[in-house]
CSV table of C-alpha atoms in Angstrom, one decimal:
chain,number,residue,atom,x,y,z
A,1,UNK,CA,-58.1,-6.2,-19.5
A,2,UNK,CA,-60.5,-3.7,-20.8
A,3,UNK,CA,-64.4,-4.1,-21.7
A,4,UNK,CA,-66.4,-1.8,-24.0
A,5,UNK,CA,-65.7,1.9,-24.1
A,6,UNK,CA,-61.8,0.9,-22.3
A,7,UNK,CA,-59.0,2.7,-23.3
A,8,UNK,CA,-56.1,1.8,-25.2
A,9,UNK,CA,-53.8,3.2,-22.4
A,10,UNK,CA,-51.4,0.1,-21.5
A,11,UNK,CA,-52.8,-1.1,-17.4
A,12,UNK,CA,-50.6,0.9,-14.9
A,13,UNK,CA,-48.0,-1.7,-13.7
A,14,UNK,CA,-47.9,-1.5,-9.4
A,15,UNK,CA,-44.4,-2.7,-8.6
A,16,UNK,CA,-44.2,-5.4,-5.6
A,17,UNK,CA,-43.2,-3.7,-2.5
A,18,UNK,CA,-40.3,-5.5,-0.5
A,19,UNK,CA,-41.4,-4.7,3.1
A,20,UNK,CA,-38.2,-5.8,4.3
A,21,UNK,CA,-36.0,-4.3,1.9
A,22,UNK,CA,-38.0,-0.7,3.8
A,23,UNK,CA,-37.9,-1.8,7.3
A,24,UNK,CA,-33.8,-2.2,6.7
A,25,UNK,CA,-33.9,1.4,5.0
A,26,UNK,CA,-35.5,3.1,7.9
A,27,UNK,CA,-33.9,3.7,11.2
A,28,UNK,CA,-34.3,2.1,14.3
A,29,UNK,CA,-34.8,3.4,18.0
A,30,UNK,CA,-32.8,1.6,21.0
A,31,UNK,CA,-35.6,1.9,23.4
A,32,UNK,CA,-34.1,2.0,27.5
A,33,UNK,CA,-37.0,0.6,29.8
A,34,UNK,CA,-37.3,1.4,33.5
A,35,UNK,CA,-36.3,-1.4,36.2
A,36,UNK,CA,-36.4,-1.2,39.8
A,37,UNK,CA,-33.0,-2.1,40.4
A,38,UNK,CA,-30.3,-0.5,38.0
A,39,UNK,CA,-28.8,2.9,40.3
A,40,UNK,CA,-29.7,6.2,38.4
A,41,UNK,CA,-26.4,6.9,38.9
A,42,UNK,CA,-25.1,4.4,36.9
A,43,UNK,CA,-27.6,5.0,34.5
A,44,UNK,CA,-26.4,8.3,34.0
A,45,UNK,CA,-22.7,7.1,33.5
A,46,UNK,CA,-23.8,4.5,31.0
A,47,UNK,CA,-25.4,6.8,29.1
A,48,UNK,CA,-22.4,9.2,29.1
A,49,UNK,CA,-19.7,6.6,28.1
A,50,UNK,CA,-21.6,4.8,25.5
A,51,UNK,CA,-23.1,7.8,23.7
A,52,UNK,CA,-21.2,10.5,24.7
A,53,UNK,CA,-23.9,12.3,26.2
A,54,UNK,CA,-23.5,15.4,28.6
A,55,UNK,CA,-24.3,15.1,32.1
A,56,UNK,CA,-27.7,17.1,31.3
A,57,UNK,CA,-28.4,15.3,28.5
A,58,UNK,CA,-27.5,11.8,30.2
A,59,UNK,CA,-29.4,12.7,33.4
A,60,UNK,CA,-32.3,14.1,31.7
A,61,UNK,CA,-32.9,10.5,29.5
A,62,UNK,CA,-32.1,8.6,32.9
A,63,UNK,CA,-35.3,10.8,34.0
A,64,UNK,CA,-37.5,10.5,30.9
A,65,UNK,CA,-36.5,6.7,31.8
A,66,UNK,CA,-37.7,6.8,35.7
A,67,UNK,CA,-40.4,8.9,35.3
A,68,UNK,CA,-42.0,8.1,32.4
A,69,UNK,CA,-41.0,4.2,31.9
A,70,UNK,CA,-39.0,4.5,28.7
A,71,UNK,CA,-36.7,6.6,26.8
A,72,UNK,CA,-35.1,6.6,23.2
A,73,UNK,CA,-31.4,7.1,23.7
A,74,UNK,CA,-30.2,6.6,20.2
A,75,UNK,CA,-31.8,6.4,16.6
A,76,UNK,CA,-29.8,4.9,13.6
A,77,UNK,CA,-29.7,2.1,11.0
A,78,UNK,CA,-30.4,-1.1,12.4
A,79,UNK,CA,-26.9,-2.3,12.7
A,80,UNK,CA,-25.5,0.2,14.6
A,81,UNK,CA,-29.0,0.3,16.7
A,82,UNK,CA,-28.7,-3.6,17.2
A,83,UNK,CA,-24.3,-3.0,18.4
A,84,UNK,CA,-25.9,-0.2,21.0
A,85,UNK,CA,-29.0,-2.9,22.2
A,86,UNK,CA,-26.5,-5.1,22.9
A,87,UNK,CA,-24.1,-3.2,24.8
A,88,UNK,CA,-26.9,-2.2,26.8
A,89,UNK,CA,-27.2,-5.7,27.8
A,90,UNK,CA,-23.7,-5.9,28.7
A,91,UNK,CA,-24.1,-3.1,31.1
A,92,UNK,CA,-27.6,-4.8,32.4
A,93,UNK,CA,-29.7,-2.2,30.5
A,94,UNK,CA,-33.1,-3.1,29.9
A,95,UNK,CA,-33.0,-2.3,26.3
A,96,UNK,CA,-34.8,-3.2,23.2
A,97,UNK,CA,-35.4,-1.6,19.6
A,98,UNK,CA,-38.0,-0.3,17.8
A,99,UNK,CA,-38.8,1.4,14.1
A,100,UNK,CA,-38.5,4.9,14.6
B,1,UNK,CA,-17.6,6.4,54.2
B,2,UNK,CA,-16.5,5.4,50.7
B,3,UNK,CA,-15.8,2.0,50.1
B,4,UNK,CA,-13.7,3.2,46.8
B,5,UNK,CA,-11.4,6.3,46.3
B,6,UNK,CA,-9.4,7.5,43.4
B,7,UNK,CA,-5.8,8.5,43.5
B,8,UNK,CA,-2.8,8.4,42.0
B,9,UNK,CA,-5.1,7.2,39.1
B,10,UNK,CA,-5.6,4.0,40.8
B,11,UNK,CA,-8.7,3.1,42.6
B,12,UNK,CA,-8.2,1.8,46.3
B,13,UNK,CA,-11.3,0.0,47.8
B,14,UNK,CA,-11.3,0.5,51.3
B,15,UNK,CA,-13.4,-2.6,52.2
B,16,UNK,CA,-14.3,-4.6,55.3
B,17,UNK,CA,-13.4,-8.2,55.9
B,18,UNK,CA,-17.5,-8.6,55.7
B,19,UNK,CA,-17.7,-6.4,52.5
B,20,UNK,CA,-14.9,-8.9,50.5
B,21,UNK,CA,-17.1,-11.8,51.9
B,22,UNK,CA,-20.2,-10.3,50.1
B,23,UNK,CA,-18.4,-9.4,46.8
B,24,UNK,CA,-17.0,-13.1,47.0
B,25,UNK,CA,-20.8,-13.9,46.4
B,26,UNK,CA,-20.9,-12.3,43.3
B,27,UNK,CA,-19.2,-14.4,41.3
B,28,UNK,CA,-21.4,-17.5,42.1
B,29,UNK,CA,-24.3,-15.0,41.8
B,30,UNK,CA,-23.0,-14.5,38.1
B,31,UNK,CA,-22.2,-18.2,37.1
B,32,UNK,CA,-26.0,-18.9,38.0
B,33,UNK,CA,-27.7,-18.0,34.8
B,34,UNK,CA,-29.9,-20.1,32.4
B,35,UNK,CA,-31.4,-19.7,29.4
B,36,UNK,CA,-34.0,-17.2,29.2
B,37,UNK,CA,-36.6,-19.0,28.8
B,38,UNK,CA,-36.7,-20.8,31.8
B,39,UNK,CA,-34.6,-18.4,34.1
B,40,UNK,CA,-36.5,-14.9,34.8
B,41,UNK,CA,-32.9,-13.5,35.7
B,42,UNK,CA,-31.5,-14.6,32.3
B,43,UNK,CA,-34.7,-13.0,30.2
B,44,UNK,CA,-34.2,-9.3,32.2
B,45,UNK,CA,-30.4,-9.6,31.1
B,46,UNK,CA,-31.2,-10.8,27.9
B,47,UNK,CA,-35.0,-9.6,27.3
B,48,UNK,CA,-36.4,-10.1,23.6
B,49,UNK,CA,-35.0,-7.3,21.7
B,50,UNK,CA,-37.9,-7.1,19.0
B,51,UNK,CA,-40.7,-7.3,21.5
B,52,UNK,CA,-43.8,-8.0,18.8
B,53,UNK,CA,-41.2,-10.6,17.2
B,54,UNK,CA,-40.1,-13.5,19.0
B,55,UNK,CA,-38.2,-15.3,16.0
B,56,UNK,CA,-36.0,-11.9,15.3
B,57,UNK,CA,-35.3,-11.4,18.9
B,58,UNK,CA,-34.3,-15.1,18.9
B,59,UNK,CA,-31.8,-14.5,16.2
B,60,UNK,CA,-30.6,-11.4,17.7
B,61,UNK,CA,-29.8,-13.1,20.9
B,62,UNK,CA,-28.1,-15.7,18.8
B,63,UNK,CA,-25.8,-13.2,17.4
B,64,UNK,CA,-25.5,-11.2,20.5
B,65,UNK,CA,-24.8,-13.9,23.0
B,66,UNK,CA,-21.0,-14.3,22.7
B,67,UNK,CA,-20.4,-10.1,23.1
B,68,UNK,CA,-23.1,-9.9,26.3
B,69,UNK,CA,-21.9,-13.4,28.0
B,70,UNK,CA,-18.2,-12.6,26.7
B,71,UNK,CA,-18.4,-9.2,28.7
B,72,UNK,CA,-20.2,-10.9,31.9
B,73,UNK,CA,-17.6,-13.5,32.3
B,74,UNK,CA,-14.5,-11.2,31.6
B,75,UNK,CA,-15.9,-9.0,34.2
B,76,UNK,CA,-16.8,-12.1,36.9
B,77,UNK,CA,-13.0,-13.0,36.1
B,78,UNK,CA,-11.3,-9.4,36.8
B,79,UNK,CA,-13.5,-9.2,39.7
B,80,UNK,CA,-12.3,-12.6,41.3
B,81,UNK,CA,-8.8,-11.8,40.8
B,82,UNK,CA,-9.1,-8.2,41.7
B,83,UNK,CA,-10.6,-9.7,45.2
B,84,UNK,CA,-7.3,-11.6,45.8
B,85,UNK,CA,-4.9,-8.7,45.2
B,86,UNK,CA,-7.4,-6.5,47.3
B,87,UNK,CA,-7.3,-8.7,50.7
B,88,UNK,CA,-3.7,-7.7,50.2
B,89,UNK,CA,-3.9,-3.8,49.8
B,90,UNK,CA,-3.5,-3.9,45.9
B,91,UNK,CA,-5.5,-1.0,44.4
B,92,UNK,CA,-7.5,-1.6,41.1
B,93,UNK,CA,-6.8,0.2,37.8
B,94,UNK,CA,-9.7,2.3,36.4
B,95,UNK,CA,-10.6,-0.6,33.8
B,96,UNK,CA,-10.6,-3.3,36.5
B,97,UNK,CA,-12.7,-0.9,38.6
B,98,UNK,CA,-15.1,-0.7,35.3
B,99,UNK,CA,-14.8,-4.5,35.0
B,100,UNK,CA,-16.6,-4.7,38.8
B,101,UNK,CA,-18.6,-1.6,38.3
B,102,UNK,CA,-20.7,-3.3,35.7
B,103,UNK,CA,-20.2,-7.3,37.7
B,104,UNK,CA,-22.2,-5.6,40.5
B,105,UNK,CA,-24.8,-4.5,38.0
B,106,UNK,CA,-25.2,-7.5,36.4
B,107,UNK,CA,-25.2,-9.4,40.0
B,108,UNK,CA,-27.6,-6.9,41.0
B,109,UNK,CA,-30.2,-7.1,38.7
B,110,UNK,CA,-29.7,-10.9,38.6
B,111,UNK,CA,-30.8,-10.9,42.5
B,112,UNK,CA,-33.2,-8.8,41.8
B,113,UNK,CA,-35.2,-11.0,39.7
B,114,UNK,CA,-34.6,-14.2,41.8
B,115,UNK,CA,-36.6,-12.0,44.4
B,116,UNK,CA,-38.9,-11.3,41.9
B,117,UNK,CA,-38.5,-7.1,42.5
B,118,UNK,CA,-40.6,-6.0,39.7
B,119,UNK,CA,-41.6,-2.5,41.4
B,120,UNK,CA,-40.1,1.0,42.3
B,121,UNK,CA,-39.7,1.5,46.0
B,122,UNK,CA,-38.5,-1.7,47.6
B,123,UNK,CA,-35.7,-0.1,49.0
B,124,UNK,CA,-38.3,1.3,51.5
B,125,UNK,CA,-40.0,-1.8,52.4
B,126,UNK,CA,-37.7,-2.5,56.4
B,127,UNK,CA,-39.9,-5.7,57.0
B,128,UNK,CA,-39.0,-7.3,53.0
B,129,UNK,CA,-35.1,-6.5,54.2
B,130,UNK,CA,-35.6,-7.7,57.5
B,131,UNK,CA,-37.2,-11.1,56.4
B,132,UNK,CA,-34.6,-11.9,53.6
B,133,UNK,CA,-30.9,-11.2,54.0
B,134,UNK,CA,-31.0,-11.2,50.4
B,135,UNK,CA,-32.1,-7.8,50.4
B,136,UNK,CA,-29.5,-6.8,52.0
B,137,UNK,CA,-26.7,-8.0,49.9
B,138,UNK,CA,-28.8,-6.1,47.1
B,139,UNK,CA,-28.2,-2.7,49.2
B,140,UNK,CA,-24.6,-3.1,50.0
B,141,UNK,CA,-24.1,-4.3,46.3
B,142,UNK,CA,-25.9,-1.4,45.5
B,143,UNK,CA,-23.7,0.9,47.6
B,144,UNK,CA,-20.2,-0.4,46.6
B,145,UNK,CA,-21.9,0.3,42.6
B,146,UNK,CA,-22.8,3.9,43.6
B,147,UNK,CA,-19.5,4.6,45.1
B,148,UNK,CA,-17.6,3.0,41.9
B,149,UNK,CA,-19.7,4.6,39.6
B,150,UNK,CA,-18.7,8.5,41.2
B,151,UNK,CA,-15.1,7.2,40.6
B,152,UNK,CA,-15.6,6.2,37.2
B,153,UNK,CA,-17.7,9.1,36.2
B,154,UNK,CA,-14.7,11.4,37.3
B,155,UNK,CA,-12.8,10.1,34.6
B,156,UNK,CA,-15.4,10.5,32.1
């Protein structure tokens, strides 16, 4: 609605935003999470035969992992991101996700 | 010494009498999981996916459950029967050998939280391992995992 002076322009129309609709458009991280009692070593090789990481690449994550706490070892749409969370947990990964 | 080799593209454990008595644990170890939660073990195996959003993480353990527990009780299973055929100087094949590779994991982070290790550097702690045999086990588990995982990663 316009008052006095108001143009005859038609109101700008703001279409809704579907918050989900973007949170299933963007990717996700699977976040790995440091824990005191999974082997680097194994970390290492799970990285490896899961993502098909190198051995530098696989044993620098493992480190990012130790040292820092946490490391992002894959980034996707959410379904594939929730299939590599979950085979984390079959290895005994500490994994979760997050939006990247 | 290790306590698994590779050759012939088989994997022989060479294990102690005491050593099969430990893995024989592990199966037990594995069966003795709640729901997570009430059971600390259970939530580090199964920990809330969407941290910030207990109902989504809920859901994704729904759909998850079956894959995760499907894989923990196929490998309890392979390693239970692999013991048998081992007391009797059967070698493994490099999938069973994957199959105990990732039992021990599991068992190991299971004991882990039932001793509530939370920290980095308990390994170092001689009075913890001398007060609880528990500790222990986790190191040999630990060991036996190490020398599976150089096996397995030579075939990566």
């Amino acid at each position: 609605m316009t008052g006095r002076g108001g143009t005859l322009a038609p109101d700008r129309v703001i279409e809704p935003i579907d918050s989900e609709s973007i949170d299933m458009d963007r990717p996700w991280n699977v976040v790995v999470w440091n824990d005191p009692i999974n082997l680097m070593s194994y970390v290492v090789y799970v990285f490896r035969k899961v993502f098909g990481h190198s051995k530098a690449k696989a044993t620098r994550l493992m480190l990012q992992v130790h040292n820092q706490g946490r490391a992002i070892v894959a980034t996707g749409p959410l379904e594939q991101a929730e299939i590599d969370v979950a085979t984390m947990h079959s290895y005994g990964l500490w994994a979760t996700l997050e939006k990247a | 010494m290790r306590l698994f080799v590779l050759r012939d593209g088989l994997v022989r454990p060479r294990l102690s009498e005491f050593e099969v008595a430990v893995l024989k644990l592990v199966p037990r170890l594995l069966a003795d999981v709640g729901e997570p939660d009430g059971d600390a073990a259970a939530e580090r195996l199964t920990p809330q996916v969407h941290p910030d959003d207990p109902e989504r993480s809920a859901e994704f353990r729904r759909l998850a459950a079956d894959m995760i527990h499907g894989t923990r009780q196929a490998d309890t299973a392979t390693l239970a029967a692999g013991l048998d055929r081992v007391a009797s100087g059967e070698a493994l094949t490099l999938e069973e050998a994957a199959g105990w590779m990732r039992a021990l994991a599991h068992a190991r982070v299971i004991l882990g939280a039932r001793l509530g290790i939370e920290e980095d550097g308990w390994e170092a702690d001689r009075a913890a391992s001398a007060a609880d045999t528990r500790i222990g086990v986790l190191h040999l588990l630990g060991h036996m995992q190490d020398d599976l995982v150089a096996v397995l990663t030579g075939d990566l």
